[in-house]
PDB file of C-alpha atoms and ligand atoms in Angstrom:
ATOM      1  CA  MET A   1      18.829 -49.859 -28.202  1.00 31.00           C
ATOM      2  CA  LEU A   2      16.507 -52.325 -26.908  1.00 32.00           C
ATOM      3  CA  ASN A   3      19.356 -54.867 -26.103  1.00 32.00           C
ATOM      4  CA  LEU A   4      21.233 -52.429 -23.630  1.00 34.00           C
ATOM      5  CA  SER A   5      18.586 -51.086 -21.920  1.00 34.00           C
ATOM      6  CA  ARG A   6      16.877 -54.382 -21.061  1.00 33.00           C
ATOM      7  CA  ARG A   7      20.407 -55.892 -20.073  1.00 33.00           C
ATOM      8  CA  LYS A   8      21.048 -52.929 -17.782  1.00 36.00           C
ATOM      9  CA  PHE A   9      17.460 -53.942 -16.792  1.00 35.00           C
ATOM     10  CA  VAL A  10      18.120 -57.409 -15.526  1.00 32.00           C
ATOM     11  CA  THR A  11      21.610 -56.015 -14.300  1.00 36.00           C
ATOM     12  CA  SER A  12      20.125 -53.832 -11.737  1.00 40.00           C
ATOM     13  CA  ALA A  13      17.141 -56.213 -10.677  1.00 38.00           C
ATOM     14  CA  ALA A  14      19.259 -59.424 -10.481  1.00 36.00           C
ATOM     15  CA  LEU A  15      21.094 -56.839  -7.941  1.00 36.00           C
ATOM     16  CA  ALA A  16      18.605 -55.721  -6.134  1.00 37.00           C
ATOM     17  CA  ALA A  17      17.244 -59.104  -5.396  1.00 35.00           C
ATOM     18  CA  ALA A  18      20.575 -60.118  -4.385  1.00 36.00           C
ATOM     19  CA  PHE A  19      20.259 -57.921  -1.921  1.00 36.00           C
ATOM     20  CA  GLY A  20      16.823 -58.598  -0.372  1.00 35.00           C
ATOM     21  CA  LEU A  21      15.562 -55.888  -1.659  1.00 38.00           C
ATOM     22  CA  ASP A  22      11.853 -54.810  -3.546  1.00 37.00           C
ATOM     23  CA  THR A  23      12.784 -54.191  -6.690  1.00 38.00           C
ATOM     24  CA  ARG A  24       8.799 -53.400  -7.893  1.00 38.00           C
ATOM     25  CA  LEU A  25       9.367 -49.476  -8.391  1.00 42.00           C
ATOM     26  CA  GLY A  26       9.100 -46.314 -10.655  1.00 41.00           C
ATOM     27  CA  ILE A  27       8.398 -47.152 -13.578  1.00 42.00           C
ATOM     28  CA  SER A  28      10.597 -44.361 -15.589  1.00 45.00           C
ATOM     29  CA  PRO A  29      13.406 -45.983 -16.937  1.00 46.00           C
ATOM     30  CA  VAL A  30      15.755 -42.906 -16.218  1.00 49.00           C
ATOM     31  CA  PHE A  31      14.225 -41.834 -12.592  1.00 60.00           C
ATOM     32  CA  ALA A  32      13.534 -45.699 -11.367  1.00 78.00           C
ATOM     33  CA  GLN A  33      14.455 -45.885  -8.050  1.00 90.00           C
ATOM     34  CA  LYS A  34      16.373 -49.705  -7.567  1.00 91.00           C
ATOM     35  CA  ILE A  35      16.108 -49.253  -3.196  1.00 90.00           C
ATOM     36  CA  ALA A  36      13.171 -49.313  -1.761  1.00 93.00           C
ATOM     37  CA  ASP A  37      12.544 -46.604   0.724  1.00 95.00           C
ATOM     38  CA  PRO A  38      12.780 -47.471   4.368  1.00 95.00           C
ATOM     39  CA  GLN A  39       9.564 -47.831   5.993  1.00 95.00           C
ATOM     40  CA  PRO A  40       8.868 -45.914   7.905  1.00 97.00           C
ATOM     41  CA  GLY A  41      10.109 -43.354   6.501  1.00 97.00           C
ATOM     42  CA  PHE A  42      11.243 -41.769  10.155  1.00 98.00           C
ATOM     43  CA  HIS A  43      13.221 -43.554  13.325  1.00 98.00           C
ATOM     44  CA  LYS A  44      13.448 -42.065  16.531  1.00 97.00           C
ATOM     45  CA  TYR A  45      16.313 -42.332  19.317  1.00 96.00           C
ATOM     46  CA  LYS A  46      17.467 -41.052  22.590  1.00 96.00           C
ATOM     47  CA  VAL A  47      20.781 -39.831  23.313  1.00 97.00           C
ATOM     48  CA  GLY A  48      20.616 -39.115  26.551  1.00 96.00           C
ATOM     49  CA  ASP A  49      17.160 -37.663  27.937  1.00 94.00           C
ATOM     50  CA  ILE A  50      16.950 -36.057  24.308  1.00 95.00           C
ATOM     51  CA  GLU A  51      15.010 -37.519  21.580  1.00 95.00           C
ATOM     52  CA  VAL A  52      16.253 -37.888  17.842  1.00 98.00           C
ATOM     53  CA  THR A  53      14.112 -38.546  15.172  1.00 98.00           C
ATOM     54  CA  ALA A  54      15.239 -39.136  12.050  1.00 98.00           C
ATOM     55  CA  LEU A  55      13.515 -38.599   8.975  1.00 98.00           C
ATOM     56  CA  TYR A  56      14.301 -39.649   5.049  1.00 98.00           C
ATOM     57  CA  ASP A  57      14.188 -37.376   2.424  1.00 98.00           C
ATOM     58  CA  GLY A  58      15.057 -39.506  -0.026  1.00 97.00           C
ATOM     59  CA  ILE A  59      17.868 -40.859  -2.357  1.00 97.00           C
ATOM     60  CA  TRP A  60      20.431 -40.034  -5.108  1.00 96.00           C
ATOM     61  CA  GLU A  61      21.136 -43.529  -6.971  1.00 96.00           C
ATOM     62  CA  LYS A  62      24.235 -40.864  -8.617  1.00 96.00           C
ATOM     63  CA  PRO A  63      25.425 -43.095 -11.646  1.00 96.00           C
ATOM     64  CA  HIS A  64      29.302 -43.802 -11.458  1.00 97.00           C
ATOM     65  CA  ASP A  65      31.634 -40.802 -12.438  1.00 95.00           C
ATOM     66  CA  PRO A  66      34.859 -40.425 -13.046  1.00 96.00           C
ATOM     67  CA  ALA A  67      35.463 -37.388 -11.378  1.00 95.00           C
ATOM     68  CA  PHE A  68      33.414 -37.760  -8.700  1.00 96.00           C
ATOM     69  CA  ILE A  69      36.261 -38.810  -6.661  1.00 97.00           C
ATOM     70  CA  ALA A  70      39.597 -37.201  -8.021  1.00 94.00           C
ATOM     71  CA  ASN A  71      41.931 -39.754  -6.994  1.00 95.00           C
ATOM     72  CA  ALA A  72      39.995 -43.447  -6.588  1.00 97.00           C
ATOM     73  CA  SER A  73      38.982 -45.209 -10.184  1.00 97.00           C
ATOM     74  CA  VAL A  74      35.420 -46.109 -10.563  1.00 98.00           C
ATOM     75  CA  GLU A  75      36.272 -49.848 -10.226  1.00 98.00           C
ATOM     76  CA  ASP A  76      37.660 -48.835  -6.804  1.00 98.00           C
ATOM     77  CA  VAL A  77      34.321 -47.450  -5.932  1.00 98.00           C
ATOM     78  CA  LYS A  78      32.409 -49.838  -7.116  1.00 98.00           C
ATOM     79  CA  ALA A  79      34.610 -52.371  -4.604  1.00 98.00           C
ATOM     80  CA  ALA A  80      34.217 -49.910  -1.842  1.00 97.00           C
ATOM     81  CA  MET A  81      30.018 -49.889  -2.219  1.00 97.00           C
ATOM     82  CA  VAL A  82      30.316 -54.016  -2.039  1.00 97.00           C
ATOM     83  CA  LYS A  83      32.602 -53.639   0.912  1.00 95.00           C
ATOM     84  CA  ALA A  84      29.484 -51.356   2.210  1.00 95.00           C
ATOM     85  CA  GLY A  85      27.332 -54.033   1.862  1.00 95.00           C
ATOM     86  CA  LEU A  86      25.489 -51.986  -0.532  1.00 96.00           C
ATOM     87  CA  PRO A  87      24.890 -52.474  -4.443  1.00 96.00           C
ATOM     88  CA  ALA A  88      27.929 -51.625  -6.775  1.00 96.00           C
ATOM     89  CA  ASP A  89      25.955 -49.868 -10.138  1.00 95.00           C
ATOM     90  CA  PHE A  90      25.148 -47.157  -8.627  1.00 97.00           C
ATOM     91  CA  VAL A  91      26.467 -44.529  -5.989  1.00 97.00           C
ATOM     92  CA  SER A  92      23.501 -44.570  -2.633  1.00 96.00           C
ATOM     93  CA  ILE A  93      23.518 -41.190  -0.991  1.00 97.00           C
ATOM     94  CA  PRO A  94      20.329 -41.020   0.735  1.00 97.00           C
ATOM     95  CA  PHE A  95      19.172 -38.082   2.487  1.00 98.00           C
ATOM     96  CA  THR A  96      18.439 -37.582   6.146  1.00 98.00           C
ATOM     97  CA  VAL A  97      17.606 -34.928   8.265  1.00 98.00           C
ATOM     98  CA  VAL A  98      17.605 -34.760  12.040  1.00 98.00           C
ATOM     99  CA  VAL A  99      14.680 -32.965  14.448  1.00 98.00           C
ATOM    100  CA  VAL A 100      15.849 -32.775  18.257  1.00 98.00           C
ATOM    101  CA  LYS A 101      13.489 -31.903  20.427  1.00 97.00           C
ATOM    102  CA  ASN A 102      14.605 -30.632  24.122  1.00 96.00           C
ATOM    103  CA  GLY A 103      14.375 -27.786  26.573  1.00 95.00           C
ATOM    104  CA  GLY A 104      11.291 -27.094  25.222  1.00 96.00           C
ATOM    105  CA  LYS A 105      12.816 -26.367  21.416  1.00 97.00           C
ATOM    106  CA  THR A 106      11.794 -28.320  18.551  1.00 98.00           C
ATOM    107  CA  ILE A 107      15.344 -27.733  16.532  1.00 98.00           C
ATOM    108  CA  LEU A 108      15.737 -29.368  12.957  1.00 98.00           C
ATOM    109  CA  CYS A 109      19.637 -30.232  11.508  1.00 98.00           C
ATOM    110  CA  ASP A 110      18.887 -28.927   7.854  1.00 98.00           C
ATOM    111  CA  SER A 111      16.031 -28.421   6.011  1.00 98.00           C
ATOM    112  CA  GLY A 112      16.297 -31.939   2.895  1.00 98.00           C
ATOM    113  CA  THR A 113      16.146 -31.270  -0.444  1.00 98.00           C
ATOM    114  CA  GLY A 114      12.716 -29.635  -1.278  1.00 97.00           C
ATOM    115  CA  GLY A 115      11.988 -31.852  -3.729  1.00 97.00           C
ATOM    116  CA  GLN A 116      14.503 -29.212  -6.119  1.00 97.00           C
ATOM    117  CA  VAL A 117      17.001 -31.471  -6.009  1.00 94.00           C
ATOM    118  CA  GLN A 118      16.413 -35.428  -7.092  1.00 93.00           C
ATOM    119  CA  PRO A 119      13.270 -37.177  -8.583  1.00 93.00           C
ATOM    120  CA  THR A 120      13.538 -39.808  -6.039  1.00 95.00           C
ATOM    121  CA  ALA A 121      14.049 -37.082  -2.666  1.00 96.00           C
ATOM    122  CA  GLY A 122      11.213 -34.690  -1.796  1.00 96.00           C
ATOM    123  CA  LYS A 123       9.576 -37.021   1.192  1.00 98.00           C
ATOM    124  CA  LEU A 124      10.666 -34.977   4.185  1.00 98.00           C
ATOM    125  CA  ALA A 125       7.223 -33.356   4.796  1.00 97.00           C
ATOM    126  CA  ALA A 126       5.231 -36.702   4.072  1.00 98.00           C
ATOM    127  CA  ASN A 127       8.248 -38.210   6.729  1.00 98.00           C
ATOM    128  CA  MET A 128       7.721 -35.381   9.326  1.00 98.00           C
ATOM    129  CA  LYS A 129       3.900 -35.524   9.037  1.00 98.00           C
ATOM    130  CA  THR A 130       4.137 -39.720   9.856  1.00 98.00           C
ATOM    131  CA  ALA A 131       6.339 -39.338  13.098  1.00 98.00           C
ATOM    132  CA  GLY A 132       3.834 -36.779  14.358  1.00 98.00           C
ATOM    133  CA  ILE A 133       6.086 -33.676  14.124  1.00 98.00           C
ATOM    134  CA  ASP A 134       4.362 -30.331  12.864  1.00 98.00           C
ATOM    135  CA  PRO A 135       6.022 -28.157  11.300  1.00 97.00           C
ATOM    136  CA  ALA A 136       4.566 -24.778  11.460  1.00 97.00           C
ATOM    137  CA  LYS A 137       6.265 -25.943  15.682  1.00 98.00           C
ATOM    138  CA  ILE A 138       9.739 -25.974  14.967  1.00 98.00           C
ATOM    139  CA  ASP A 139      11.206 -23.376  16.257  1.00 98.00           C
ATOM    140  CA  THR A 140      15.444 -23.259  15.506  1.00 98.00           C
ATOM    141  CA  ILE A 141      16.405 -24.322  11.975  1.00 98.00           C
ATOM    142  CA  LEU A 142      20.354 -25.072  12.547  1.00 99.00           C
ATOM    143  CA  ILE A 143      21.891 -24.770   8.777  1.00 98.00           C
ATOM    144  CA  SER A 144      25.454 -26.725   7.931  1.00 98.00           C
ATOM    145  CA  HIS A 145      26.437 -25.132   4.670  1.00 98.00           C
ATOM    146  CA  PHE A 146      24.623 -23.878   1.483  1.00 98.00           C
ATOM    147  CA  HIS A 147      24.703 -26.979  -0.565  1.00 98.00           C
ATOM    148  CA  PRO A 148      21.501 -27.276  -2.416  1.00 97.00           C
ATOM    149  CA  ASP A 149      20.195 -30.543  -1.073  1.00 97.00           C
ATOM    150  CA  HIS A 150      20.715 -29.058   2.521  1.00 98.00           C
ATOM    151  CA  ILE A 151      18.991 -25.540   2.051  1.00 98.00           C
ATOM    152  CA  PHE A 152      16.194 -25.996  -0.376  1.00 98.00           C
ATOM    153  CA  GLY A 153      14.050 -27.086   1.623  1.00 98.00           C
ATOM    154  CA  LEU A 154      13.872 -23.839   3.190  1.00 98.00           C
ATOM    155  CA  MET A 155      12.244 -22.378   0.460  1.00 98.00           C
ATOM    156  CA  GLU A 156       9.341 -22.935  -1.988  1.00 97.00           C
ATOM    157  CA  LYS A 157      10.384 -23.675  -5.569  1.00 96.00           C
ATOM    158  CA  ASP A 158       9.562 -21.258  -8.525  1.00 94.00           C
ATOM    159  CA  THR A 159       8.148 -18.293  -5.485  1.00 97.00           C
ATOM    160  CA  ASN A 160      10.964 -19.156  -3.058  1.00 98.00           C
ATOM    161  CA  LYS A 161       8.556 -18.077   0.166  1.00 98.00           C
ATOM    162  CA  PRO A 162      10.065 -19.396   3.012  1.00 98.00           C
ATOM    163  CA  VAL A 163       9.005 -22.882   4.348  1.00 98.00           C
ATOM    164  CA  TYR A 164       9.209 -22.355   7.788  1.00 98.00           C
ATOM    165  CA  PRO A 165       8.563 -18.011   8.356  1.00 97.00           C
ATOM    166  CA  ASN A 166       7.977 -18.818  12.247  1.00 97.00           C
ATOM    167  CA  ALA A 167      11.345 -20.834  12.417  1.00 98.00           C
ATOM    168  CA  GLU A 168      15.144 -18.690  13.668  1.00 98.00           C
ATOM    169  CA  ILE A 169      17.145 -20.277  11.400  1.00 98.00           C
ATOM    170  CA  ILE A 170      20.543 -20.047  12.291  1.00 98.00           C
ATOM    171  CA  VAL A 171      24.403 -20.335   9.738  1.00 98.00           C
ATOM    172  CA  SER A 172      27.721 -20.135   9.798  1.00 98.00           C
ATOM    173  CA  ASP A 173      28.439 -15.818   9.628  1.00 98.00           C
ATOM    174  CA  VAL A 174      31.692 -17.711   7.228  1.00 98.00           C
ATOM    175  CA  GLU A 175      29.147 -19.750   5.541  1.00 98.00           C
ATOM    176  CA  TYR A 176      26.747 -16.824   4.834  1.00 98.00           C
ATOM    177  CA  LYS A 177      29.310 -14.163   3.481  1.00 98.00           C
ATOM    178  CA  PHE A 178      31.011 -17.126   0.959  1.00 98.00           C
ATOM    179  CA  TRP A 179      27.728 -17.638  -0.453  1.00 98.00           C
ATOM    180  CA  THR A 180      26.212 -13.708  -0.569  1.00 98.00           C
ATOM    181  CA  ASP A 181      28.926 -12.260  -1.938  1.00 98.00           C
ATOM    182  CA  PRO A 182      28.220 -10.764  -5.356  1.00 97.00           C
ATOM    183  CA  ALA A 183      32.004 -11.338  -6.607  1.00 97.00           C
ATOM    184  CA  VAL A 184      31.532 -14.942  -5.404  1.00 98.00           C
ATOM    185  CA  ILE A 185      29.930 -15.283  -8.728  1.00 97.00           C
ATOM    186  CA  ASP A 186      32.488 -15.149 -11.124  1.00 96.00           C
ATOM    187  CA  ARG A 187      34.334 -16.941  -8.762  1.00 95.00           C
ATOM    188  CA  LEU A 188      32.667 -20.450  -8.407  1.00 95.00           C
ATOM    189  CA  PRO A 189      32.086 -23.375 -11.064  1.00 93.00           C
ATOM    190  CA  GLU A 190      29.406 -22.640 -14.381  1.00 94.00           C
ATOM    191  CA  ALA A 191      27.485 -25.589 -11.970  1.00 92.00           C
ATOM    192  CA  ARG A 192      27.177 -23.675  -8.526  1.00 95.00           C
ATOM    193  CA  LYS A 193      26.507 -20.196  -9.935  1.00 97.00           C
ATOM    194  CA  GLY A 194      22.858 -20.868 -10.255  1.00 96.00           C
ATOM    195  CA  LEU A 195      22.761 -22.002  -6.612  1.00 97.00           C
ATOM    196  CA  ALA A 196      24.923 -18.863  -5.454  1.00 98.00           C
ATOM    197  CA  ARG A 197      22.272 -15.826  -7.507  1.00 98.00           C
ATOM    198  CA  ARG A 198      19.453 -17.803  -5.714  1.00 98.00           C
ATOM    199  CA  ILE A 199      21.526 -17.737  -1.849  1.00 98.00           C
ATOM    200  CA  GLN A 200      21.432 -13.996  -2.935  1.00 98.00           C
ATOM    201  CA  SER A 201      17.836 -13.913  -3.770  1.00 98.00           C
ATOM    202  CA  VAL A 202      16.313 -14.961  -1.213  1.00 98.00           C
ATOM    203  CA  PHE A 203      18.343 -15.390   2.238  1.00 98.00           C
ATOM    204  CA  PRO A 204      19.594 -11.061   2.236  1.00 98.00           C
ATOM    205  CA  ASN A 205      15.507 -10.433   1.904  1.00 98.00           C
ATOM    206  CA  TRP A 206      14.566 -13.219   5.038  1.00 98.00           C
ATOM    207  CA  LYS A 207      14.422 -11.383   8.633  1.00 97.00           C
ATOM    208  CA  ASN A 208      14.534 -15.009  10.540  1.00 98.00           C
ATOM    209  CA  ILE A 209      18.112 -15.539   9.336  1.00 98.00           C
ATOM    210  CA  LYS A 210      20.658 -15.282  12.222  1.00 98.00           C
ATOM    211  CA  GLN A 211      24.551 -15.722  11.713  1.00 98.00           C
ATOM    212  CA  VAL A 212      26.908 -16.662  13.961  1.00 98.00           C
ATOM    213  CA  SER A 213      30.741 -16.580  14.328  1.00 98.00           C
ATOM    214  CA  GLY A 214      32.742 -19.785  15.678  1.00 97.00           C
ATOM    215  CA  GLU A 215      31.391 -23.016  17.698  1.00 98.00           C
ATOM    216  CA  PRO A 216      28.679 -21.022  19.924  1.00 98.00           C
ATOM    217  CA  GLU A 217      26.337 -23.267  20.929  1.00 98.00           C
ATOM    218  CA  VAL A 218      22.913 -23.137  19.227  1.00 98.00           C
ATOM    219  CA  ALA A 219      20.007 -24.964  20.285  1.00 98.00           C
ATOM    220  CA  PRO A 220      19.160 -25.921  24.374  1.00 97.00           C
ATOM    221  CA  GLY A 221      22.305 -28.497  24.244  1.00 97.00           C
ATOM    222  CA  ILE A 222      23.820 -28.097  20.772  1.00 98.00           C
ATOM    223  CA  ARG A 223      26.738 -26.409  19.384  1.00 98.00           C
ATOM    224  CA  PHE A 224      28.439 -25.349  16.485  1.00 98.00           C
ATOM    225  CA  VAL A 225      31.400 -27.513  15.209  1.00 98.00           C
ATOM    226  CA  SER A 226      33.688 -26.070  12.711  1.00 98.00           C
ATOM    227  CA  ALA A 227      34.379 -28.273   9.883  1.00 98.00           C
ATOM    228  CA  PRO A 228      35.619 -26.321   6.611  1.00 98.00           C
ATOM    229  CA  GLY A 229      36.707 -28.032   3.411  1.00 98.00           C
ATOM    230  CA  HIS A 230      33.226 -29.258   2.250  1.00 97.00           C
ATOM    231  CA  THR A 231      32.370 -25.698   1.658  1.00 98.00           C
ATOM    232  CA  PRO A 232      34.444 -22.930   3.483  1.00 98.00           C
ATOM    233  CA  GLY A 233      31.838 -21.943   6.956  1.00 98.00           C
ATOM    234  CA  HIS A 234      30.560 -26.037   6.817  1.00 98.00           C
ATOM    235  CA  ARG A 235      29.444 -27.082  10.313  1.00 98.00           C
ATOM    236  CA  ALA A 236      28.742 -29.973  12.414  1.00 98.00           C
ATOM    237  CA  PHE A 237      26.665 -29.941  15.494  1.00 98.00           C
ATOM    238  CA  HIS A 238      27.079 -31.498  18.400  1.00 98.00           C
ATOM    239  CA  LEU A 239      24.143 -32.329  21.032  1.00 98.00           C
ATOM    240  CA  ALA A 240      25.052 -33.553  24.650  1.00 98.00           C
ATOM    241  CA  SER A 241      22.109 -34.968  27.020  1.00 95.00           C
ATOM    242  CA  GLY A 242      24.493 -35.832  30.370  1.00 90.00           C
ATOM    243  CA  ALA A 243      26.287 -38.382  29.040  1.00 89.00           C
ATOM    244  CA  GLY A 244      24.700 -39.162  25.489  1.00 96.00           C
ATOM    245  CA  GLN A 245      26.114 -37.650  22.964  1.00 98.00           C
ATOM    246  CA  LEU A 246      26.473 -37.257  19.092  1.00 98.00           C
ATOM    247  CA  MET A 247      28.117 -35.730  16.535  1.00 98.00           C
ATOM    248  CA  ILE A 248      25.402 -34.842  13.685  1.00 98.00           C
ATOM    249  CA  SER A 249      28.070 -34.639  10.688  1.00 98.00           C
ATOM    250  CA  ASN A 250      26.299 -33.450   8.383  1.00 98.00           C
ATOM    251  CA  ASP A 251      28.689 -33.675   5.218  1.00 98.00           C
ATOM    252  CA  THR A 252      31.978 -33.894   6.710  1.00 98.00           C
ATOM    253  CA  ALA A 253      31.754 -37.773   6.020  1.00 96.00           C
ATOM    254  CA  TYR A 254      29.182 -37.444   3.330  1.00 94.00           C
ATOM    255  CA  VAL A 255      28.941 -40.957   1.798  1.00 96.00           C
ATOM    256  CA  PRO A 256      31.134 -43.107   4.473  1.00 97.00           C
ATOM    257  CA  ALA A 257      31.153 -46.188   2.312  1.00 97.00           C
ATOM    258  CA  LEU A 258      33.655 -43.752   0.158  1.00 97.00           C
ATOM    259  CA  VAL A 259      35.163 -41.624   2.662  1.00 97.00           C
ATOM    260  CA  VAL A 260      34.767 -42.879   6.011  1.00 97.00           C
ATOM    261  CA  ALA A 261      36.688 -46.052   4.707  1.00 96.00           C
ATOM    262  CA  ASN A 262      38.754 -43.785   2.623  1.00 97.00           C
ATOM    263  CA  PRO A 263      39.603 -41.162   4.361  1.00 97.00           C
ATOM    264  CA  GLY A 264      41.725 -39.546   1.792  1.00 96.00           C
ATOM    265  CA  TRP A 265      39.901 -39.623  -1.560  1.00 97.00           C
ATOM    266  CA  ARG A 266      38.911 -36.095  -2.980  1.00 94.00           C
ATOM    267  CA  GLY A 267      35.433 -35.630  -3.604  1.00 92.00           C
ATOM    268  CA  GLN A 268      34.247 -33.083  -6.397  1.00 92.00           C
ATOM    269  CA  TYR A 269      31.875 -31.894  -4.197  1.00 92.00           C
ATOM    270  CA  ASP A 270      34.522 -31.149  -1.313  1.00 95.00           C
ATOM    271  CA  GLN A 271      35.280 -26.929  -2.283  1.00 95.00           C
ATOM    272  CA  ASP A 272      38.680 -27.499  -0.415  1.00 96.00           C
ATOM    273  CA  GLY A 273      40.144 -30.830  -0.819  1.00 96.00           C
ATOM    274  CA  ALA A 274      42.828 -31.100   1.537  1.00 97.00           C
ATOM    275  CA  THR A 275      40.870 -28.888   4.013  1.00 98.00           C
ATOM    276  CA  ALA A 276      38.010 -31.608   4.171  1.00 98.00           C
ATOM    277  CA  GLU A 277      40.443 -34.275   4.399  1.00 97.00           C
ATOM    278  CA  ALA A 278      41.634 -32.790   7.220  1.00 98.00           C
ATOM    279  CA  SER A 279      38.252 -32.055   8.793  1.00 98.00           C
ATOM    280  CA  ARG A 280      37.292 -34.961   8.300  1.00 98.00           C
ATOM    281  CA  ARG A 281      40.170 -36.934  10.166  1.00 98.00           C
ATOM    282  CA  THR A 282      39.334 -34.519  13.106  1.00 98.00           C
ATOM    283  CA  LEU A 283      35.938 -34.942  13.147  1.00 98.00           C
ATOM    284  CA  LEU A 284      36.334 -38.893  12.716  1.00 98.00           C
ATOM    285  CA  ASP A 285      39.531 -38.984  15.935  1.00 98.00           C
ATOM    286  CA  ARG A 286      37.205 -37.149  18.353  1.00 98.00           C
ATOM    287  CA  VAL A 287      34.136 -39.014  17.416  1.00 98.00           C
ATOM    288  CA  ILE A 288      36.456 -42.087  18.258  1.00 98.00           C
ATOM    289  CA  ALA A 289      38.292 -40.883  21.323  1.00 98.00           C
ATOM    290  CA  ASP A 290      35.564 -39.600  23.268  1.00 97.00           C
ATOM    291  CA  LYS A 291      33.368 -43.088  22.225  1.00 97.00           C
ATOM    292  CA  ILE A 292      29.992 -40.829  21.383  1.00 97.00           C
ATOM    293  CA  MET A 293      27.789 -41.522  18.370  1.00 98.00           C
ATOM    294  CA  ILE A 294      27.878 -40.156  14.935  1.00 98.00           C
ATOM    295  CA  CYS A 295      25.455 -39.769  12.415  1.00 98.00           C
ATOM    296  CA  GLY A 296      25.496 -37.704   8.880  1.00 98.00           C
ATOM    297  CA  TYR A 297      23.146 -36.177   6.456  1.00 98.00           C
ATOM    298  CA  HIS A 298      23.952 -39.100   3.462  1.00 98.00           C
ATOM    299  CA  PHE A 299      24.898 -41.870   5.881  1.00 97.00           C
ATOM    300  CA  PRO A 300      22.472 -45.213   5.273  1.00 96.00           C
ATOM    301  CA  PHE A 301      18.890 -44.538   7.029  1.00 96.00           C
ATOM    302  CA  PRO A 302      18.417 -44.153   9.663  1.00 96.00           C
ATOM    303  CA  GLY A 303      21.668 -42.584   9.653  1.00 94.00           C
ATOM    304  CA  GLY A 304      23.259 -43.090  13.295  1.00 95.00           C
ATOM    305  CA  GLY A 305      25.994 -45.150  14.123  1.00 97.00           C
ATOM    306  CA  THR A 306      29.605 -45.498  15.380  1.00 97.00           C
ATOM    307  CA  ILE A 307      32.980 -45.239  13.930  1.00 98.00           C
ATOM    308  CA  ALA A 308      36.031 -47.137  14.466  1.00 98.00           C
ATOM    309  CA  LYS A 309      39.385 -46.931  12.936  1.00 97.00           C
ATOM    310  CA  ASP A 310      40.155 -49.568  10.257  1.00 96.00           C
ATOM    311  CA  GLY A 311      43.609 -50.401   9.322  1.00 94.00           C
ATOM    312  CA  THR A 312      44.672 -46.803   7.071  1.00 92.00           C
ATOM    313  CA  GLY A 313      40.767 -45.627   7.414  1.00 96.00           C
ATOM    314  CA  TYR A 314      37.552 -46.264   9.516  1.00 98.00           C
ATOM    315  CA  ALA A 315      34.491 -48.311  10.015  1.00 97.00           C
ATOM    316  CA  LEU A 316      31.399 -47.714  10.095  1.00 97.00           C
ATOM    317  CA  THR A 317      28.661 -49.553  12.216  1.00 96.00           C
ATOM    318  CA  VAL A 318      25.167 -48.014  11.032  1.00 93.00           C
ATOM    319  CA  MET A 319      22.492 -48.529  13.988  1.00 91.00           C
ATOM    320  CA  LYS A 320      19.635 -51.167  13.294  1.00 83.00           C
ATOM    321  CA  THR A 321      16.150 -49.651  13.069  1.00 78.00           C
TER     322      THR A 321
HETATM  323 ZN1  LIG B 401      24.749 -32.510   1.054  1.00 96.03          ZN
END
């Protein structure tokens, strides 16, 4: 046992060293983070005249699991990670929240993990402070979908108290109705039943949630874009300022090393794989045709970049910090 875990540690450390990464991180053998967090944990950039701030919430260094991608082997997944310049011994799933300041409003795009999803995530509040953003001054929160890493940042751990009681929280009506239907609990897989129960015990009591249909303008310069499949009401957010545009893709192409490069791969977290793939291809094709920037909630920090066609798939070029 000792030899095995020791060898595992050396392998990870050697791998990180090969990528020029700092390995002097956590001590816990279970939760030791292998890749250092970006410093600083925020990055500001412009889209047209609008200021966008990417805020790092943390990372899930997900152990390989043959079930993660239904139609690709662990070896295929490892090769895809390496091709994207990432370590092969786990799947890198960072969490990055975007703040947009426009039209006198401060808009938060999804809410982070709230420190309730992975032990190596929950750094949003600290990075928001460092970036000079006051959480009490957030006017609007756009929610892409109701998975834990996107909504748990709205609710305090244990008490479920609202973290942003004064902000307007805008959600897709399709997503809201799906998760708050009492009958959904019986239909969901075991791993998602607790999530639905928590949503049903919290959201209907909050007065500051607004449901919207279709693809309206939901904040100054930002429209919802229907991108279902990952969840029934999943939305991307399209931001426009003059000639500048950014497609905030959320989880449409959640781990780009895997599903941007291989858009036909079917991920475990896509509730409806075929619909998710169709939404992914539509969104990526639109970003290419319109020559606009894209960012993603689980893209390598700071999450922004551009997309190009690459053989049978697509390639993401990540912006420099
Ligand atoms: Zn997600």
